[in-house]
Coordinates of C-alpha atoms and ligand atoms in Angstrom, one line a residue:
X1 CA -8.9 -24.4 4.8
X2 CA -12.2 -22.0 4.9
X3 CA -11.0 -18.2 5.2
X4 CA -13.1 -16.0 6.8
X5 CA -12.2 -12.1 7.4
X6 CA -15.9 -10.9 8.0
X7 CA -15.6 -8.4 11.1
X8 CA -12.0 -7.7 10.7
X9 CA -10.1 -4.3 10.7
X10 CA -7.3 -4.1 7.8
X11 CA -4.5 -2.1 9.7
X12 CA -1.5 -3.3 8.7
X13 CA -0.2 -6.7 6.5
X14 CA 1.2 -8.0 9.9
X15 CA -2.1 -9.0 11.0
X16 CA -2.9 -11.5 7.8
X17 CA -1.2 -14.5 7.2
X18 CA 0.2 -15.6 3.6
X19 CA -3.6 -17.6 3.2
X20 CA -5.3 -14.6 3.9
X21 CA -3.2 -12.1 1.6
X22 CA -4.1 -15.1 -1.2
X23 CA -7.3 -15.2 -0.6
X24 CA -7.7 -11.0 -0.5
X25 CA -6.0 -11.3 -4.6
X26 CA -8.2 -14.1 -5.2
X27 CA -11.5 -12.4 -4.7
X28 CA -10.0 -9.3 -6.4
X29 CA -9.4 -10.8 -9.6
X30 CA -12.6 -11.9 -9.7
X31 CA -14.3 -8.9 -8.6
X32 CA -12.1 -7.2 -11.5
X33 CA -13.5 -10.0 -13.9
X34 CA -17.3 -9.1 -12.7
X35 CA -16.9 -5.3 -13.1
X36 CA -15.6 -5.7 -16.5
X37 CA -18.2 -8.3 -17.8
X38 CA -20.7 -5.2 -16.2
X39 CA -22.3 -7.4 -13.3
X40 CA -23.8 -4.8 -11.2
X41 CA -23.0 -6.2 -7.7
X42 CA -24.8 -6.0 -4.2
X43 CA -22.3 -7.5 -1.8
X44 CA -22.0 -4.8 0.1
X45 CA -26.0 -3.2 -0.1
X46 CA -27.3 -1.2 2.5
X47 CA -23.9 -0.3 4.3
X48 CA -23.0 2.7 5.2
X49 CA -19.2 3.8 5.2
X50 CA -17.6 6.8 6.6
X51 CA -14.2 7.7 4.5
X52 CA -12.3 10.2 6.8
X53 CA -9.2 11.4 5.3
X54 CA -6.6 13.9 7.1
X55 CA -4.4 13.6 4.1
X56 CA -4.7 14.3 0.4
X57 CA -5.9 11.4 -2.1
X58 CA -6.6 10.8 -5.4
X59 CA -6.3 7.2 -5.9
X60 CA -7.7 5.6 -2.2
X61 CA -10.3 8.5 -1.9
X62 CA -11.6 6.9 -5.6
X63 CA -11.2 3.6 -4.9
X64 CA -13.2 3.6 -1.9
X65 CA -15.6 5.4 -2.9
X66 CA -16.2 3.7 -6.2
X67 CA -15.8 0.3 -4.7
X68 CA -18.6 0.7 -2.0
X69 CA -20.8 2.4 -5.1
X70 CA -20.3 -1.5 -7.6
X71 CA -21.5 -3.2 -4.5
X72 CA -24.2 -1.4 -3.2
X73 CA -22.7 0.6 -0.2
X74 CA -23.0 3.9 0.5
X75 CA -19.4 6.1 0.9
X76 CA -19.5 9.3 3.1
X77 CA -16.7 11.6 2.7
X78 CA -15.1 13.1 6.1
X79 CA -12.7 15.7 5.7
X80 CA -11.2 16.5 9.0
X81 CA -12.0 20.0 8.0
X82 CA -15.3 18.7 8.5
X83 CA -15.7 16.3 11.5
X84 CA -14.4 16.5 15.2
X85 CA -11.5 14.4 15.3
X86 CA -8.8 14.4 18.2
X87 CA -9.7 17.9 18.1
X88 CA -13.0 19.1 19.8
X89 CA -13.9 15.3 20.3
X90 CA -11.5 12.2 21.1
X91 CA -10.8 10.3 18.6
X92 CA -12.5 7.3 21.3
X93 CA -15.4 9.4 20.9
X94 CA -15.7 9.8 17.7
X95 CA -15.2 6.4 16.9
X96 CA -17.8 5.1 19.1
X97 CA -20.0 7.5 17.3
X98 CA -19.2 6.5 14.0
X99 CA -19.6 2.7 14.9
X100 CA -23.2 3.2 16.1
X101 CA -23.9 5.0 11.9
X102 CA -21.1 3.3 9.6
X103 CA -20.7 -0.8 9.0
X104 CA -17.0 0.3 8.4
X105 CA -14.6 3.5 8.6
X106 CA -11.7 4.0 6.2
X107 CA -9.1 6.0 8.1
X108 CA -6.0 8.3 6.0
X109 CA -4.1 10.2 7.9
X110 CA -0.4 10.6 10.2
X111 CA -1.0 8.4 13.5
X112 CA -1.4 4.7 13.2
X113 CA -2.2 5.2 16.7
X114 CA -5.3 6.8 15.3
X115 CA -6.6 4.2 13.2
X116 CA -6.2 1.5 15.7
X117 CA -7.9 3.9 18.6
X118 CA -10.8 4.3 15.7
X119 CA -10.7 -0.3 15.3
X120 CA -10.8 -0.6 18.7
X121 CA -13.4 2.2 19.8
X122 CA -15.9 1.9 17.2
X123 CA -16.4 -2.2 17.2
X124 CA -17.0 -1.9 13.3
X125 CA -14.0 -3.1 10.5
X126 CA -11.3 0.1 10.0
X127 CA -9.3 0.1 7.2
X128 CA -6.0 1.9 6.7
X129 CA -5.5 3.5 3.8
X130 CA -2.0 5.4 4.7
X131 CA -0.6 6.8 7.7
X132 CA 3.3 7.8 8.3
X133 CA 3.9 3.6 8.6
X134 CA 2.1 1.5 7.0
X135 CA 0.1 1.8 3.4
X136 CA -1.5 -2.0 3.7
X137 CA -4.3 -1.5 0.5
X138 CA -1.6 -0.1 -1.9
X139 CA 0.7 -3.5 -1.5
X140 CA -2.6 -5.8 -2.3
X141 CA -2.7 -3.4 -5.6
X142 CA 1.1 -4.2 -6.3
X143 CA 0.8 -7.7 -5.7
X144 CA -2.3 -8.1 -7.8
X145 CA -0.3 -6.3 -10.9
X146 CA 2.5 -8.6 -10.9
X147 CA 0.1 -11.6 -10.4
X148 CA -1.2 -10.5 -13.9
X149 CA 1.6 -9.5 -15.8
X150 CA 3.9 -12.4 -14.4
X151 CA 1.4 -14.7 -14.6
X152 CA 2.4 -15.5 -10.7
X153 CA 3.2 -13.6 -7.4
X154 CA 6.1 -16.2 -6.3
X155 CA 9.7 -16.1 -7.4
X156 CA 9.9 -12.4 -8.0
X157 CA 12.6 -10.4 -6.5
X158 CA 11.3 -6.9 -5.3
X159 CA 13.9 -4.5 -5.5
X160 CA 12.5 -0.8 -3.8
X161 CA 14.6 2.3 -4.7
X162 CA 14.6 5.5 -2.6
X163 CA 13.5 6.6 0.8
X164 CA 13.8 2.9 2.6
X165 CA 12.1 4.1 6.0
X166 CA 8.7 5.4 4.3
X167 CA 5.9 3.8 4.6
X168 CA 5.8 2.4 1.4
X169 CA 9.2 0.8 2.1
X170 CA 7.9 -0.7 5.2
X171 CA 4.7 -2.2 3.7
X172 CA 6.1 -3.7 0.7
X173 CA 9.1 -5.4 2.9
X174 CA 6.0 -7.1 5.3
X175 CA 4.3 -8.1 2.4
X176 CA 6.8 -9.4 0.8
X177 CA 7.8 -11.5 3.8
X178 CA 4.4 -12.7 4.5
X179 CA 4.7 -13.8 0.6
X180 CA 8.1 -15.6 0.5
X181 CA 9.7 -13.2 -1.5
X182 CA 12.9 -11.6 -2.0
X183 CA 12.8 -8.1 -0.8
X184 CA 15.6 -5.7 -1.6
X185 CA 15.8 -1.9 -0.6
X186 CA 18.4 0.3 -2.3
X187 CA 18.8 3.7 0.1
X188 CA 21.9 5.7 1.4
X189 CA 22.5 4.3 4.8
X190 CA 20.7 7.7 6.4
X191 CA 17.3 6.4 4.9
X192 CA 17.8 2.4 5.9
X193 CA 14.4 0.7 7.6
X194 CA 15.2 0.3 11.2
X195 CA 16.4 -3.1 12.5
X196 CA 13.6 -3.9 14.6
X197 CA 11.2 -3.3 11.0
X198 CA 13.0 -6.3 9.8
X199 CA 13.0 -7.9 13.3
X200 CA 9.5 -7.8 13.0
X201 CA 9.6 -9.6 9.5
X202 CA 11.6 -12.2 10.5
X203 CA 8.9 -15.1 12.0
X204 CA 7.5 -14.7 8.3
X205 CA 11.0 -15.5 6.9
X206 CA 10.7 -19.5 7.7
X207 CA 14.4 -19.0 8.3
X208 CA 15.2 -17.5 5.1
X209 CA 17.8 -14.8 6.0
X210 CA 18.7 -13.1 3.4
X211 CA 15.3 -12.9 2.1
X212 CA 15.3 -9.1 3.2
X213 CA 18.4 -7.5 1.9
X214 CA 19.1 -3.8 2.2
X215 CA 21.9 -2.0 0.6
X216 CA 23.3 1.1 -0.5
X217 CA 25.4 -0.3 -3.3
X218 CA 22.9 0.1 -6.2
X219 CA 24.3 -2.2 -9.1
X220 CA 24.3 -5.2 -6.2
X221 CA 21.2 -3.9 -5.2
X222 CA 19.4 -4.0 -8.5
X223 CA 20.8 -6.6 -10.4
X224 CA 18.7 -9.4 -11.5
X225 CA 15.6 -7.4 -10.3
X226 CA 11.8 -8.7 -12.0
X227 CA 10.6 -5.2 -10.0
X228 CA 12.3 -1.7 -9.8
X229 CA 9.9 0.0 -7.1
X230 CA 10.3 4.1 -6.1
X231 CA 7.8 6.4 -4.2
X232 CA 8.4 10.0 -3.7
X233 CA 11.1 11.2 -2.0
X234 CA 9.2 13.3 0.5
X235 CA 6.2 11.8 1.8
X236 CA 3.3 13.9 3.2
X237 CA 4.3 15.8 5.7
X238 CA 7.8 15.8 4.8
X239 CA 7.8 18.5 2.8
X240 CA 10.5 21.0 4.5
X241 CA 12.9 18.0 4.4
X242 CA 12.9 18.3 0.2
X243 CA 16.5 19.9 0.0
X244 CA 18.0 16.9 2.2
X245 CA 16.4 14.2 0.7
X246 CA 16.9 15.3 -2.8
X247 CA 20.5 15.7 -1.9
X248 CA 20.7 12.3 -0.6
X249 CA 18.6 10.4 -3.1
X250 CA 19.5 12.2 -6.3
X251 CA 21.8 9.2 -7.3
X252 CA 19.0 6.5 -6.3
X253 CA 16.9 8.4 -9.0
X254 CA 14.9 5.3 -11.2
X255 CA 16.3 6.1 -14.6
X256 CA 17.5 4.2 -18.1
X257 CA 20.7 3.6 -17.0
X258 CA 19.4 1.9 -13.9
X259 CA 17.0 0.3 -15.9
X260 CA 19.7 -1.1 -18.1
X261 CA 22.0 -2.6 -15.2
X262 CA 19.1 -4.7 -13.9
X263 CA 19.9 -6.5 -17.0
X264 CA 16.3 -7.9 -17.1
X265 CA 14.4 -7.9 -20.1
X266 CA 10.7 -8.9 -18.3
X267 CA 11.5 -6.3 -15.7
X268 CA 8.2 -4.2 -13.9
X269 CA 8.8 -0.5 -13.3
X270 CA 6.3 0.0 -10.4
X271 CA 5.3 3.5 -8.4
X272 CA 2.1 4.0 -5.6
X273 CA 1.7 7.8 -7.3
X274 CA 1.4 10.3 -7.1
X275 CA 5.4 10.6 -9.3
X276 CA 7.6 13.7 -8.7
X277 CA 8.9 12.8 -12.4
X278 CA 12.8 14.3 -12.6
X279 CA 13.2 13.4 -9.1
X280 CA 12.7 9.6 -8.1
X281 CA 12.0 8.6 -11.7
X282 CA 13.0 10.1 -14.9
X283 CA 9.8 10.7 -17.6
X284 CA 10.7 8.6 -20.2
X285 CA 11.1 5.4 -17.4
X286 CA 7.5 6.1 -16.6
X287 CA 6.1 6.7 -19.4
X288 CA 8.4 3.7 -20.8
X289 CA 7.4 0.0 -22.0
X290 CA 8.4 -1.7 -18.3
X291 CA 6.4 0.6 -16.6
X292 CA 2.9 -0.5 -15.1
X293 CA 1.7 2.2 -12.9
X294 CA -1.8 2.7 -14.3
X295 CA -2.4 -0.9 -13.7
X296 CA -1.4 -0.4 -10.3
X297 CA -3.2 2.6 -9.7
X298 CA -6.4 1.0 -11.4
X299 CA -6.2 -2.2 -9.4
X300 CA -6.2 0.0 -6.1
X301 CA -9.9 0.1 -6.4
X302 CA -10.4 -4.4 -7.5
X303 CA -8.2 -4.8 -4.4
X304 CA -10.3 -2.3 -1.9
X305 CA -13.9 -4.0 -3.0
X306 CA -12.0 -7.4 -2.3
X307 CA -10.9 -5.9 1.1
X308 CA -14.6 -4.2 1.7
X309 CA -16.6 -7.1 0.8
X310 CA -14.0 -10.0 2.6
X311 CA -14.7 -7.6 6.1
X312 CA -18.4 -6.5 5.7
X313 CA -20.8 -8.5 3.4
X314 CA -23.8 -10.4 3.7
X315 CA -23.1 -13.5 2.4
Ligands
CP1 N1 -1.2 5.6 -4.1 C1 -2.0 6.3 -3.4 O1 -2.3 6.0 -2.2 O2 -2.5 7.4 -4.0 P1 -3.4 8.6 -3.4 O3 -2.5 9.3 -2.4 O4 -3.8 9.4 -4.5 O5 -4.5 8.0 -2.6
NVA2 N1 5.0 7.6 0.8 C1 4.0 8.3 0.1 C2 2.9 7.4 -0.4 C3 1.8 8.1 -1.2 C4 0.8 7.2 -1.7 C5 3.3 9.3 1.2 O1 3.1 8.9 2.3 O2 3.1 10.4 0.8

């Protein structure tokens, strides 16, 4: 079967199909293999991209822009400091205006409202890279980390730890679904995904029930896992809820002992980072021999160029 995803926005994993997520790794890995043998590429010459960000970023700010630089494109910055956006302008406005200067617009922010207004307003491909729901690019990173230090994506069971109705948690859970694989969150009941989330998983399942599992109990949870998955415990724009959460997450904190009960010798320690270390995970788990986050982090940026050049190149 021929895959084509020129043209296409990247808003959230529910739009690709298990083919399509494959193909997106694929062309990553070798993308990762041409940077490193120091192939200068040109997939992507003589594009113009618009990055607007209404959040903070280290990693998806870098990736994009470093991405659209191997290939030829050319990455302008848009602080919403700096451009009119839902503010003196519509955001309809502003994306037809950007669609008649960019081949593509990379949208971080709150709303996903707003980067499906800018997909559907400014005709050109939109990517998300985070809002409140859904962080799409940063699963494709994940997925691409195990596929190299497990030698396979398939028969992995995924077991997140912490705030279970973050956006993080979401993303992982669809793209774990769309993959066929087992998907555990580990939360206190206050921070569970809601129903309808796994609802919305469930046509991916082919009738595998209990192929999304979510629990408070943290030994059943975590037992067995080949991934132990946190993010921070306040996501942006959470901030003044830091006193609750840490109160309700404290014992869901990633640490040796939990490592330990996993009882997995070939486990993963995974994070997105930015780590609040002495909160979700202790110091000497990240900085320990299971953990892989600087792969992860570096493979944001392999994954993005696969994403760029699947939506927008020439050829
Ligand atoms: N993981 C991630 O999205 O990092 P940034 O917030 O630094 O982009
Ligand atoms: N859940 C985190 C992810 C950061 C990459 C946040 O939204 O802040």
């Amino acid at each position: 079967m021929s895959i084509s995803l020129t043209g296409k926005s990247f808003l959230t994993l529910k739009d690709f199909s298990k083919e399509e997520i494959q193909y997106l790794l694929d062309l990553a890995l070798e993308l990762k293999r041409k940077k490193k043998s120091k192939v200068k590429g040109d997939l992507l010459e003589g594009k113009n991209i618009a990055l607007i960000f209404e959040k903070p970023s280290t990693r998806t700010r870098c990736a994009f822009t470093v991405a659209s630089v191997d290939e030829g494109a050319h990455p302008e910055y848009l602080g919403v400091q700096d451009i009119q956006l839902g503010n003196k302008e519509s955001i309809e406005d502003t994306a037809r205006v950007l669609g008649r200067m960019f081949d593509g617009i990379l949208f971080r922010g709150f709303s996903q409202e707003t980067v499906e207004k800018l997909a559907k307003y400014s005709k050109v491909p939109v990517w998300n890279g985070l809002t409140d729901e859904y962080h799409p690019t940063q699963v494709l990173a994940d997925f691409l980390t195990v596929m190299e230090h497990k030698g396979r994506l398939s028969h992995c069971k995924w077991v997140y730890v912490g705030d279970g109705r973050n956006n993080m948690a979401r993303s992982l859970m669809i793209g774990c679904a769309k993959m066929g694989l087992d998907f555990v969150i580990v939360a206190p009941k206050e921070l569970w995904p809601l129903q309808e989330w796994i609802k919305e998983c469930q046509d991916d399942l082919e009738g595998k029930k209990h192929s999304i599992f979510v629990t408070d109990q943290i030994q059943e949870g975590i037992l067995g896992a080949d991934i132990i998955y946190t993010d921070v415990w306040c996501s942006m724009g959470e901030e003044s809820k830091a006193n609750e959460r840490i109160k309700l997450l404290q014992p869901y904190q990633v640490n040796q002992k939990m490592i330990q009960a996993t009882n997995n010798s070939n486990l993963l320690f995974m994070h997105c980072l930015p780590a609040v270390k002495g909160n979700e995970v202790t110091e000497d788990v990240f900085e320990g021999k299971y953990s892989v986050v600087f792969d992860q982090a570096e493979n944001r940026m392999h994954t993005i160029k696969s994403v760029l050049v699947a939506t927008l190149a020439n050829k």
